[in-house]
Amino acid sequence: MPRYLKEEIIHWLQDDNQEKALFQKADAVRKETLGDEVHLRGLIEFSNICRNNCLYCGIRGGNALVKRYRLSEEELVQTAFNAANLGFKTIVMQSGEDLYYTADKLCRVIEKIKKFDVAVTLSIGERSYEEYKAFREAGADRYLMRIETTDKDLYHRLDPHMSWNHRHECLLMIRDLGYELGSGIMVGLPGQSIESVADDLLYLQSLPVDMAGIGPFIPHPQTPLAKEKGGTLKLALRTMAVMRLLMPDINIPATTAMESLHPQGRLMALQCGANVIMPNVTDTEYRKLYELYPNKICLNETAVQCRTCIGLKIKSIGRTIGTGYGGHIKHVEALKKENEE
Ligand code: 5AD
Ligand code: FES
């Protein structure tokens, strides 16, 4: 894995004169290592109920203005089935930290969804080792959980009652259980320094992650951070591009939050390091209730509309849609080897 000094990373993040060179380099590294395929993941936001109270998040437990919803097991499986029929080879099940979904319930759902010949990614937050193990045995392939920031003081200010060390331990458990591990950060958090973003990138490299999602923080009007400034697309793209230099072969999504700041945000990301997009496949009626941040895109679209829109966008920049499951190539190669033996 390429080694970069923290000073070099800070330089890339800060120097306006280097931006063009950074983006070109990240794009070239992506192309050389992974080719032109863009892997799609169908994202199901299956519950906006959350026991946590993160200051930045629109669906924080303390936001009494949110109408809460939760898909039934049947609805969740049906949504995944529809997404698989649209050609998605990965289903991402995301929710707030909602303990109504016990390990038993989730394992039943995972087993059913795995029958649709898809990879399954979970993004449901902190759970026990036993639960992570049970999900894995039920067939879950990947797990997404952002560390959000490696500045522990900042983390503890923004995520009251949560522990950075515990989250870190959860990520290690997930990795050691053989999941493909996705993590990531927000940039532009109040009080976050450029030095700390550089530390975040080195942390993700050291885990090491198989997937890294980087998005701008966007202040939500119904949260305590309503009046904060928020992150810029520029910093989010630069951070993502440096991530690509640090880890040439991992999966890096063009994040929804980037497009929420700019109508071409995801296409710009695909052209400076990203190789994954996670279109929303949640039923339209629920989308506006899963408002992590304001101006979230695709609130009135259907799964079919988003799939079509993304297909056209990807084609418009000369890229192709991935036909396989789109896992981290390191894992794919290890699996191939196992099967040959
Ligand atoms: N702005 C941008 N991203 C946010 N997330 C949560 N709230 C916000 C916000 N206000 C991100 C977090 C979380 C992911 C699901 O969404 O990084 O891990
Ligand atoms: Fe949803 Fe473009 S991805 S409308």
mmCIF file of C-alpha atoms and ligand atoms in Angstrom:
data_model
loop_
_atom_site.group_PDB
_atom_site.id
_atom_site.type_symbol
_atom_site.label_atom_id
_atom_site.label_comp_id
_atom_site.label_asym_id
_atom_site.label_seq_id
_atom_site.Cartn_x
_atom_site.Cartn_y
_atom_site.Cartn_z
ATOM 1 C CA MET A 1 0.000 0.000 0.000
ATOM 2 C CA PRO A 2 1.369 3.431 -0.878
ATOM 3 C CA ARG A 3 2.771 5.336 2.078
ATOM 4 C CA TYR A 4 2.185 9.031 2.343
ATOM 5 C CA LEU A 5 3.286 11.279 5.153
ATOM 6 C CA LYS A 6 0.691 13.223 7.048
ATOM 7 C CA GLU A 7 2.359 16.431 5.841
ATOM 8 C CA GLU A 8 1.942 15.358 2.224
ATOM 9 C CA ILE A 9 -1.716 14.565 2.794
ATOM 10 C CA ILE A 10 -2.334 17.951 4.402
ATOM 11 C CA HIS A 11 -0.641 19.559 1.459
ATOM 12 C CA TRP A 12 -2.937 17.780 -1.023
ATOM 13 C CA LEU A 13 -5.990 18.761 1.014
ATOM 14 C CA GLN A 14 -5.039 22.418 1.282
ATOM 15 C CA ASP A 15 -3.195 23.468 -1.816
ATOM 16 C CA ASP A 16 -5.528 24.955 -4.429
ATOM 17 C CA ASN A 17 -2.769 24.873 -7.022
ATOM 18 C CA GLN A 18 -2.435 21.099 -6.653
ATOM 19 C CA GLU A 19 -6.127 20.295 -6.985
ATOM 20 C CA LYS A 20 -6.143 19.574 -10.690
ATOM 21 C CA ALA A 21 -3.066 17.350 -10.412
ATOM 22 C CA LEU A 22 -4.574 15.527 -7.417
ATOM 23 C CA PHE A 23 -7.845 14.812 -9.212
ATOM 24 C CA GLN A 24 -6.067 13.642 -12.361
ATOM 25 C CA LYS A 25 -3.770 11.386 -10.389
ATOM 26 C CA ALA A 26 -6.634 9.858 -8.395
ATOM 27 C CA ASP A 27 -8.590 9.254 -11.600
ATOM 28 C CA ALA A 28 -5.578 7.622 -13.253
ATOM 29 C CA VAL A 29 -4.949 5.385 -10.228
ATOM 30 C CA ARG A 30 -8.613 4.305 -10.218
ATOM 31 C CA LYS A 31 -8.550 3.541 -13.922
ATOM 32 C CA GLU A 32 -5.300 1.632 -13.815
ATOM 33 C CA THR A 33 -6.240 -0.420 -10.749
ATOM 34 C CA LEU A 34 -9.960 -0.998 -11.200
ATOM 35 C CA GLY A 35 -10.839 -0.073 -14.777
ATOM 36 C CA ASP A 36 -13.942 1.770 -15.888
ATOM 37 C CA GLU A 37 -16.661 -0.229 -14.137
ATOM 38 C CA VAL A 38 -18.901 1.566 -11.671
ATOM 39 C CA HIS A 39 -20.499 -0.788 -9.170
ATOM 40 C CA LEU A 40 -24.046 -0.067 -8.092
ATOM 41 C CA ARG A 41 -25.520 -0.880 -4.690
ATOM 42 C CA GLY A 42 -29.248 -0.725 -4.060
ATOM 43 C CA LEU A 43 -29.710 1.156 -0.788
ATOM 44 C CA ILE A 44 -32.739 0.297 1.357
ATOM 45 C CA GLU A 45 -33.371 2.682 4.245
ATOM 46 C CA PHE A 46 -35.521 0.317 6.248
ATOM 47 C CA SER A 47 -36.030 2.155 9.545
ATOM 48 C CA ASN A 48 -35.460 5.733 10.673
ATOM 49 C CA ILE A 49 -35.853 4.843 14.342
ATOM 50 C CA CYS A 50 -32.631 5.473 16.245
ATOM 51 C CA ARG A 51 -31.596 5.062 19.866
ATOM 52 C CA ASN A 52 -28.688 7.478 19.402
ATOM 53 C CA ASN A 53 -28.655 11.230 19.392
ATOM 54 C CA CYS A 54 -25.768 12.343 17.166
ATOM 55 C CA LEU A 55 -25.787 16.131 16.989
ATOM 56 C CA TYR A 56 -25.384 16.234 13.207
ATOM 57 C CA CYS A 57 -28.017 13.718 12.204
ATOM 58 C CA GLY A 58 -31.545 14.578 11.098
ATOM 59 C CA ILE A 59 -32.999 11.302 12.378
ATOM 60 C CA ARG A 60 -31.344 11.550 15.830
ATOM 61 C CA GLY A 61 -33.544 10.081 18.533
ATOM 62 C CA GLY A 62 -34.101 13.552 20.003
ATOM 63 C CA ASN A 63 -35.653 15.009 16.853
ATOM 64 C CA ALA A 64 -39.322 14.861 17.796
ATOM 65 C CA LEU A 65 -40.373 16.367 14.458
ATOM 66 C CA VAL A 66 -39.487 13.253 12.463
ATOM 67 C CA LYS A 67 -42.298 10.873 11.617
ATOM 68 C CA ARG A 68 -40.814 7.488 12.388
ATOM 69 C CA TYR A 69 -41.227 4.422 10.191
ATOM 70 C CA ARG A 70 -39.988 0.911 9.975
ATOM 71 C CA LEU A 71 -40.444 -1.563 7.122
ATOM 72 C CA SER A 72 -41.861 -4.937 8.062
ATOM 73 C CA GLU A 73 -39.691 -7.973 7.362
ATOM 74 C CA GLU A 74 -41.872 -8.738 4.345
ATOM 75 C CA GLU A 75 -41.613 -5.198 2.966
ATOM 76 C CA LEU A 76 -37.858 -5.256 3.408
ATOM 77 C CA VAL A 77 -37.478 -8.546 1.561
ATOM 78 C CA GLN A 78 -39.863 -7.377 -1.167
ATOM 79 C CA THR A 79 -37.877 -4.130 -1.647
ATOM 80 C CA ALA A 80 -34.687 -6.173 -1.992
ATOM 81 C CA PHE A 81 -36.387 -8.505 -4.463
ATOM 82 C CA ASN A 82 -37.458 -5.559 -6.614
ATOM 83 C CA ALA A 83 -33.926 -4.136 -6.508
ATOM 84 C CA ALA A 84 -32.410 -7.490 -7.513
ATOM 85 C CA ASN A 85 -34.867 -7.569 -10.426
ATOM 86 C CA LEU A 86 -33.616 -4.160 -11.505
ATOM 87 C CA GLY A 87 -30.158 -5.723 -11.780
ATOM 88 C CA PHE A 88 -28.558 -4.646 -8.489
ATOM 89 C CA LYS A 89 -25.940 -7.180 -7.420
ATOM 90 C CA THR A 90 -25.523 -5.675 -3.950
ATOM 91 C CA ILE A 91 -28.271 -4.778 -1.501
ATOM 92 C CA VAL A 92 -27.380 -2.406 1.330
ATOM 93 C CA MET A 93 -29.695 -2.602 4.340
ATOM 94 C CA GLN A 94 -29.383 0.640 6.282
ATOM 95 C CA SER A 95 -31.254 1.942 9.312
ATOM 96 C CA GLY A 96 -30.933 3.951 12.472
ATOM 97 C CA GLU A 97 -29.835 1.955 15.499
ATOM 98 C CA ASP A 98 -33.216 0.274 15.870
ATOM 99 C CA LEU A 99 -33.167 -2.694 18.231
ATOM 100 C CA TYR A 100 -36.657 -3.795 17.176
ATOM 101 C CA TYR A 101 -34.723 -5.600 14.489
ATOM 102 C CA THR A 102 -33.287 -8.350 16.647
ATOM 103 C CA ALA A 103 -30.579 -10.669 15.373
ATOM 104 C CA ASP A 104 -33.218 -13.353 14.722
ATOM 105 C CA LYS A 105 -35.353 -11.059 12.608
ATOM 106 C CA LEU A 106 -32.392 -9.721 10.640
ATOM 107 C CA CYS A 107 -30.923 -13.171 10.070
ATOM 108 C CA ARG A 108 -34.251 -14.334 8.626
ATOM 109 C CA VAL A 109 -34.292 -11.339 6.291
ATOM 110 C CA ILE A 110 -30.644 -11.798 5.248
ATOM 111 C CA GLU A 111 -31.204 -15.480 4.453
ATOM 112 C CA LYS A 112 -34.171 -14.624 2.249
ATOM 113 C CA ILE A 113 -32.394 -11.804 0.433
ATOM 114 C CA LYS A 114 -29.316 -13.953 -0.208
ATOM 115 C CA LYS A 115 -31.549 -16.233 -2.323
ATOM 116 C CA PHE A 116 -31.808 -13.392 -4.873
ATOM 117 C CA ASP A 117 -28.160 -13.914 -5.868
ATOM 118 C CA VAL A 118 -26.890 -10.638 -4.435
ATOM 119 C CA ALA A 119 -24.200 -9.548 -2.014
ATOM 120 C CA VAL A 120 -25.692 -8.212 1.232
ATOM 121 C CA THR A 121 -24.257 -5.219 3.071
ATOM 122 C CA LEU A 122 -25.457 -4.197 6.525
ATOM 123 C CA SER A 123 -25.332 -0.632 7.785
ATOM 124 C CA ILE A 124 -27.151 -0.716 11.105
ATOM 125 C CA GLY A 125 -24.589 0.578 13.574
ATOM 126 C CA GLU A 126 -23.152 -0.855 16.735
ATOM 127 C CA ARG A 127 -24.171 -4.366 17.789
ATOM 128 C CA SER A 128 -22.614 -7.127 19.876
ATOM 129 C CA TYR A 129 -19.986 -9.553 18.619
ATOM 130 C CA GLU A 130 -22.579 -12.358 18.780
ATOM 131 C CA GLU A 131 -24.960 -10.401 16.590
ATOM 132 C CA TYR A 132 -22.270 -9.522 14.036
ATOM 133 C CA LYS A 133 -21.328 -13.205 13.980
ATOM 134 C CA ALA A 134 -24.937 -14.313 13.513
ATOM 135 C CA PHE A 135 -25.481 -11.887 10.604
ATOM 136 C CA ARG A 136 -22.308 -13.134 8.965
ATOM 137 C CA GLU A 137 -23.390 -16.755 9.351
ATOM 138 C CA ALA A 138 -26.776 -15.868 7.900
ATOM 139 C CA GLY A 139 -24.953 -14.685 4.782
ATOM 140 C CA ALA A 140 -24.148 -10.984 5.199
ATOM 141 C CA ASP A 141 -21.061 -10.208 3.127
ATOM 142 C CA ARG A 142 -20.167 -6.642 3.991
ATOM 143 C CA TYR A 143 -20.680 -4.099 6.742
ATOM 144 C CA LEU A 144 -20.649 -0.318 6.580
ATOM 145 C CA MET A 145 -20.058 1.834 9.598
ATOM 146 C CA ARG A 146 -18.342 5.159 9.430
ATOM 147 C CA ILE A 147 -15.950 6.147 12.186
ATOM 148 C CA GLU A 148 -17.164 9.696 11.361
ATOM 149 C CA THR A 149 -13.973 11.312 12.763
ATOM 150 C CA THR A 150 -10.835 10.086 14.503
ATOM 151 C CA ASP A 151 -10.700 13.184 16.678
ATOM 152 C CA LYS A 152 -11.972 11.545 19.857
ATOM 153 C CA ASP A 153 -12.881 14.805 21.588
ATOM 154 C CA LEU A 154 -14.863 15.928 18.581
ATOM 155 C CA TYR A 155 -16.513 12.495 18.323
ATOM 156 C CA HIS A 156 -17.584 12.591 21.949
ATOM 157 C CA ARG A 157 -18.949 16.120 21.558
ATOM 158 C CA LEU A 158 -20.979 15.138 18.496
ATOM 159 C CA ASP A 159 -22.125 11.678 19.567
ATOM 160 C CA PRO A 160 -23.218 12.002 23.192
ATOM 161 C CA HIS A 161 -23.288 8.743 25.186
ATOM 162 C CA MET A 162 -21.268 6.960 22.509
ATOM 163 C CA SER A 163 -17.667 5.857 22.795
ATOM 164 C CA TRP A 164 -15.109 6.255 20.031
ATOM 165 C CA ASN A 165 -13.107 3.321 21.383
ATOM 166 C CA HIS A 166 -16.165 1.115 21.316
ATOM 167 C CA ARG A 167 -16.953 2.049 17.733
ATOM 168 C CA HIS A 168 -13.361 1.290 16.781
ATOM 169 C CA GLU A 169 -13.627 -2.095 18.511
ATOM 170 C CA CYS A 170 -16.826 -2.829 16.583
ATOM 171 C CA LEU A 171 -14.997 -2.138 13.318
ATOM 172 C CA LEU A 172 -12.224 -4.542 14.311
ATOM 173 C CA MET A 173 -14.757 -7.246 15.225
ATOM 174 C CA ILE A 174 -16.489 -6.806 11.879
ATOM 175 C CA ARG A 175 -13.194 -7.039 10.028
ATOM 176 C CA ASP A 176 -12.094 -10.102 11.989
ATOM 177 C CA LEU A 177 -15.381 -11.891 11.279
ATOM 178 C CA GLY A 178 -14.451 -11.798 7.597
ATOM 179 C CA TYR A 179 -16.857 -9.135 6.423
ATOM 180 C CA GLU A 180 -15.697 -6.723 3.800
ATOM 181 C CA LEU A 181 -15.353 -3.649 5.936
ATOM 182 C CA GLY A 182 -16.620 -0.262 4.876
ATOM 183 C CA SER A 183 -16.040 2.811 6.969
ATOM 184 C CA GLY A 184 -15.608 6.500 6.372
ATOM 185 C CA ILE A 185 -15.916 10.019 7.628
ATOM 186 C CA MET A 186 -17.645 13.335 7.246
ATOM 187 C CA VAL A 187 -15.614 16.419 6.413
ATOM 188 C CA GLY A 188 -16.412 19.966 7.466
ATOM 189 C CA LEU A 189 -17.645 19.049 10.950
ATOM 190 C CA PRO A 190 -17.629 21.998 13.362
ATOM 191 C CA GLY A 191 -14.204 22.127 14.995
ATOM 192 C CA GLN A 192 -12.634 19.530 12.670
ATOM 193 C CA SER A 193 -9.170 20.501 11.488
ATOM 194 C CA ILE A 194 -7.424 19.570 8.245
ATOM 195 C CA GLU A 195 -4.813 17.752 10.350
ATOM 196 C CA SER A 196 -7.553 15.624 11.798
ATOM 197 C CA VAL A 197 -8.927 14.785 8.333
ATOM 198 C CA ALA A 198 -5.421 13.642 7.388
ATOM 199 C CA ASP A 199 -5.395 11.457 10.523
ATOM 200 C CA ASP A 200 -8.779 10.043 9.480
ATOM 201 C CA LEU A 201 -7.392 8.958 6.126
ATOM 202 C CA LEU A 202 -4.378 7.289 7.720
ATOM 203 C CA TYR A 203 -6.719 5.558 10.175
ATOM 204 C CA LEU A 204 -8.888 4.151 7.361
ATOM 205 C CA GLN A 205 -5.735 2.937 5.636
ATOM 206 C CA SER A 206 -4.508 1.265 8.801
ATOM 207 C CA LEU A 207 -7.722 -0.661 9.543
ATOM 208 C CA PRO A 208 -7.531 -1.414 6.584
ATOM 209 C CA VAL A 209 -10.938 -0.755 5.030
ATOM 210 C CA ASP A 210 -12.271 -2.436 1.910
ATOM 211 C CA MET A 211 -14.520 0.518 1.225
ATOM 212 C CA ALA A 212 -14.282 4.152 2.291
ATOM 213 C CA GLY A 213 -17.168 6.607 2.109
ATOM 214 C CA ILE A 214 -16.410 10.305 2.445
ATOM 215 C CA GLY A 215 -19.095 12.954 2.514
ATOM 216 C CA PRO A 216 -19.493 16.599 3.419
ATOM 217 C CA PHE A 217 -21.289 17.367 6.674
ATOM 218 C CA ILE A 218 -24.526 19.201 5.804
ATOM 219 C CA PRO A 219 -26.220 20.981 8.740
ATOM 220 C CA HIS A 220 -29.784 19.854 9.363
ATOM 221 C CA PRO A 221 -32.191 22.588 10.521
ATOM 222 C CA GLN A 222 -33.805 20.376 13.172
ATOM 223 C CA THR A 223 -30.527 19.569 14.937
ATOM 224 C CA PRO A 224 -28.293 21.421 17.411
ATOM 225 C CA LEU A 225 -25.812 21.998 14.547
ATOM 226 C CA ALA A 226 -28.389 23.848 12.407
ATOM 227 C CA LYS A 227 -26.377 27.075 12.377
ATOM 228 C CA GLU A 228 -22.988 25.526 11.597
ATOM 229 C CA LYS A 229 -21.268 26.026 8.270
ATOM 230 C CA GLY A 230 -21.026 22.507 6.926
ATOM 231 C CA GLY A 231 -18.441 20.935 4.651
ATOM 232 C CA THR A 232 -17.724 21.904 1.068
ATOM 233 C CA LEU A 233 -17.841 19.699 -1.985
ATOM 234 C CA LYS A 234 -14.281 20.773 -2.718
ATOM 235 C CA LEU A 235 -12.906 19.417 0.536
ATOM 236 C CA ALA A 236 -14.996 16.235 0.260
ATOM 237 C CA LEU A 237 -13.683 15.559 -3.254
ATOM 238 C CA ARG A 238 -10.099 16.279 -2.287
ATOM 239 C CA THR A 239 -10.317 14.021 0.747
ATOM 240 C CA MET A 240 -11.800 11.267 -1.391
ATOM 241 C CA ALA A 241 -9.122 11.693 -4.059
ATOM 242 C CA VAL A 242 -6.350 11.396 -1.458
ATOM 243 C CA MET A 243 -8.066 8.263 -0.115
ATOM 244 C CA ARG A 244 -7.752 6.788 -3.610
ATOM 245 C CA LEU A 245 -4.019 7.533 -3.652
ATOM 246 C CA LEU A 246 -3.605 5.905 -0.246
ATOM 247 C CA MET A 247 -5.625 2.816 -1.164
ATOM 248 C CA PRO A 248 -5.620 2.277 -4.943
ATOM 249 C CA ASP A 249 -7.764 -0.883 -5.043
ATOM 250 C CA ILE A 250 -10.554 -0.306 -2.514
ATOM 251 C CA ASN A 251 -14.131 0.608 -3.319
ATOM 252 C CA ILE A 252 -14.916 4.300 -2.967
ATOM 253 C CA PRO A 253 -18.455 5.566 -3.424
ATOM 254 C CA ALA A 254 -19.466 8.845 -5.004
ATOM 255 C CA THR A 255 -21.647 9.792 -2.051
ATOM 256 C CA THR A 256 -25.215 11.042 -2.063
ATOM 257 C CA ALA A 257 -24.260 13.958 0.199
ATOM 258 C CA MET A 258 -21.858 15.190 -2.508
ATOM 259 C CA GLU A 259 -24.686 15.327 -5.030
ATOM 260 C CA SER A 260 -26.863 17.091 -2.491
ATOM 261 C CA LEU A 261 -24.390 19.996 -2.630
ATOM 262 C CA HIS A 262 -24.022 20.022 -6.428
ATOM 263 C CA PRO A 263 -26.207 18.521 -9.191
ATOM 264 C CA GLN A 264 -23.150 16.822 -10.720
ATOM 265 C CA GLY A 265 -21.479 15.974 -7.416
ATOM 266 C CA ARG A 266 -21.431 12.215 -7.952
ATOM 267 C CA LEU A 267 -20.168 12.464 -11.532
ATOM 268 C CA MET A 268 -17.398 14.761 -10.357
ATOM 269 C CA ALA A 269 -16.507 12.190 -7.692
ATOM 270 C CA LEU A 270 -16.446 9.368 -10.249
ATOM 271 C CA GLN A 271 -13.893 11.418 -12.164
ATOM 272 C CA CYS A 272 -11.516 11.905 -9.265
ATOM 273 C CA GLY A 273 -11.284 8.509 -7.627
ATOM 274 C CA ALA A 274 -14.733 7.007 -6.960
ATOM 275 C CA ASN A 275 -15.914 3.703 -8.486
ATOM 276 C CA VAL A 276 -19.185 2.981 -6.659
ATOM 277 C CA ILE A 277 -22.651 4.565 -6.476
ATOM 278 C CA MET A 278 -25.403 3.621 -4.058
ATOM 279 C CA PRO A 279 -28.739 4.587 -5.611
ATOM 280 C CA ASN A 280 -31.705 4.661 -3.275
ATOM 281 C CA VAL A 281 -34.209 1.833 -3.834
ATOM 282 C CA THR A 282 -36.407 2.620 -0.830
ATOM 283 C CA ASP A 283 -40.116 3.078 -1.619
ATOM 284 C CA THR A 284 -40.742 6.743 -2.396
ATOM 285 C CA GLU A 285 -43.210 7.190 0.495
ATOM 286 C CA TYR A 286 -40.430 6.591 3.050
ATOM 287 C CA ARG A 287 -37.596 8.528 1.434
ATOM 288 C CA LYS A 288 -38.395 11.961 2.815
ATOM 289 C CA LEU A 289 -38.572 10.490 6.316
ATOM 290 C CA TYR A 290 -34.943 9.364 6.137
ATOM 291 C CA GLU A 291 -33.567 12.870 6.052
ATOM 292 C CA LEU A 292 -30.081 12.629 7.571
ATOM 293 C CA TYR A 293 -29.375 16.090 6.126
ATOM 294 C CA PRO A 294 -31.436 18.637 4.150
ATOM 295 C CA ASN A 295 -31.752 18.743 0.341
ATOM 296 C CA LYS A 296 -31.143 15.019 0.109
ATOM 297 C CA ILE A 297 -31.554 14.044 -3.518
ATOM 298 C CA CYS A 298 -34.081 11.648 -5.080
ATOM 299 C CA LEU A 299 -36.827 12.143 -2.494
ATOM 300 C CA ASN A 300 -39.608 11.980 -5.096
ATOM 301 C CA GLU A 301 -38.067 9.389 -7.394
ATOM 302 C CA THR A 302 -38.743 5.678 -7.543
ATOM 303 C CA ALA A 303 -36.147 2.909 -7.571
ATOM 304 C CA VAL A 304 -36.628 2.503 -11.327
ATOM 305 C CA GLN A 305 -36.134 6.226 -11.939
ATOM 306 C CA CYS A 306 -32.925 6.328 -9.902
ATOM 307 C CA ARG A 307 -31.567 3.234 -11.605
ATOM 308 C CA THR A 308 -32.270 4.727 -15.037
ATOM 309 C CA CYS A 309 -30.887 8.147 -14.102
ATOM 310 C CA ILE A 310 -27.663 6.696 -12.742
ATOM 311 C CA GLY A 311 -27.235 4.417 -15.759
ATOM 312 C CA LEU A 312 -27.419 7.421 -18.095
ATOM 313 C CA LYS A 313 -25.089 9.513 -15.983
ATOM 314 C CA ILE A 314 -22.457 6.786 -15.844
ATOM 315 C CA LYS A 315 -22.673 6.289 -19.590
ATOM 316 C CA SER A 316 -22.384 10.024 -20.218
ATOM 317 C CA ILE A 317 -18.824 10.042 -18.851
ATOM 318 C CA GLY A 318 -17.763 6.952 -20.775
ATOM 319 C CA ARG A 319 -17.897 4.530 -17.862
ATOM 320 C CA THR A 320 -19.703 1.189 -17.660
ATOM 321 C CA ILE A 321 -21.879 -0.447 -15.024
ATOM 322 C CA GLY A 322 -20.247 -3.306 -13.145
ATOM 323 C CA THR A 323 -21.769 -6.685 -13.896
ATOM 324 C CA GLY A 324 -20.420 -8.659 -10.915
ATOM 325 C CA TYR A 325 -20.982 -8.308 -7.184
ATOM 326 C CA GLY A 326 -18.371 -5.572 -7.099
ATOM 327 C CA GLY A 327 -16.563 -6.605 -3.930
ATOM 328 C CA HIS A 328 -13.093 -5.388 -3.013
ATOM 329 C CA ILE A 329 -10.825 -7.076 -5.560
ATOM 330 C CA LYS A 330 -8.610 -8.371 -2.744
ATOM 331 C CA HIS A 331 -11.543 -10.395 -1.383
ATOM 332 C CA VAL A 332 -12.709 -11.487 -4.811
ATOM 333 C CA GLU A 333 -9.263 -12.872 -5.631
ATOM 334 C CA ALA A 334 -8.994 -14.653 -2.271
ATOM 335 C CA LEU A 335 -12.390 -16.290 -2.866
ATOM 336 C CA LYS A 336 -11.422 -17.388 -6.377
ATOM 337 C CA LYS A 337 -8.311 -19.038 -4.978
ATOM 338 C CA GLU A 338 -10.327 -20.808 -2.278
ATOM 339 C CA ASN A 339 -12.712 -22.188 -4.908
ATOM 340 C CA GLU A 340 -9.844 -23.454 -7.062
ATOM 341 C CA GLU A 341 -8.243 -25.354 -4.195
HETATM 342 N N1 5AD B 1 -24.587 15.535 6.840
HETATM 343 C C1 5AD B 1 -23.879 14.651 6.119
HETATM 344 N N2 5AD B 1 -23.795 13.348 6.400
HETATM 345 C C2 5AD B 1 -24.480 12.898 7.478
HETATM 346 N N3 5AD B 1 -24.579 11.671 8.008
HETATM 347 C C3 5AD B 1 -25.400 11.748 9.066
HETATM 348 N N4 5AD B 1 -25.830 13.009 9.248
HETATM 349 C C4 5AD B 1 -25.267 13.756 8.265
HETATM 350 C C5 5AD B 1 -25.299 15.129 7.915
HETATM 351 N N5 5AD B 1 -26.000 16.026 8.624
HETATM 352 C C6 5AD B 1 -23.809 10.516 7.539
HETATM 353 C C7 5AD B 1 -22.972 9.905 8.655
HETATM 354 C C8 5AD B 1 -23.531 8.505 8.763
HETATM 355 C C9 5AD B 1 -24.105 8.278 7.390
HETATM 356 C C10 5AD B 1 -25.134 7.210 7.299
HETATM 357 O O1 5AD B 1 -24.661 9.526 7.060
HETATM 358 O O2 5AD B 1 -21.609 9.860 8.264
HETATM 359 O O3 5AD B 1 -22.567 7.523 9.105
HETATM 360 FE FE1 FES B 2 -32.217 9.269 -8.144
HETATM 361 FE FE2 FES B 2 -30.843 10.446 -10.253
HETATM 362 S S1 FES B 2 -30.217 8.923 -8.855
HETATM 363 S S2 FES B 2 -32.967 10.592 -9.701
#
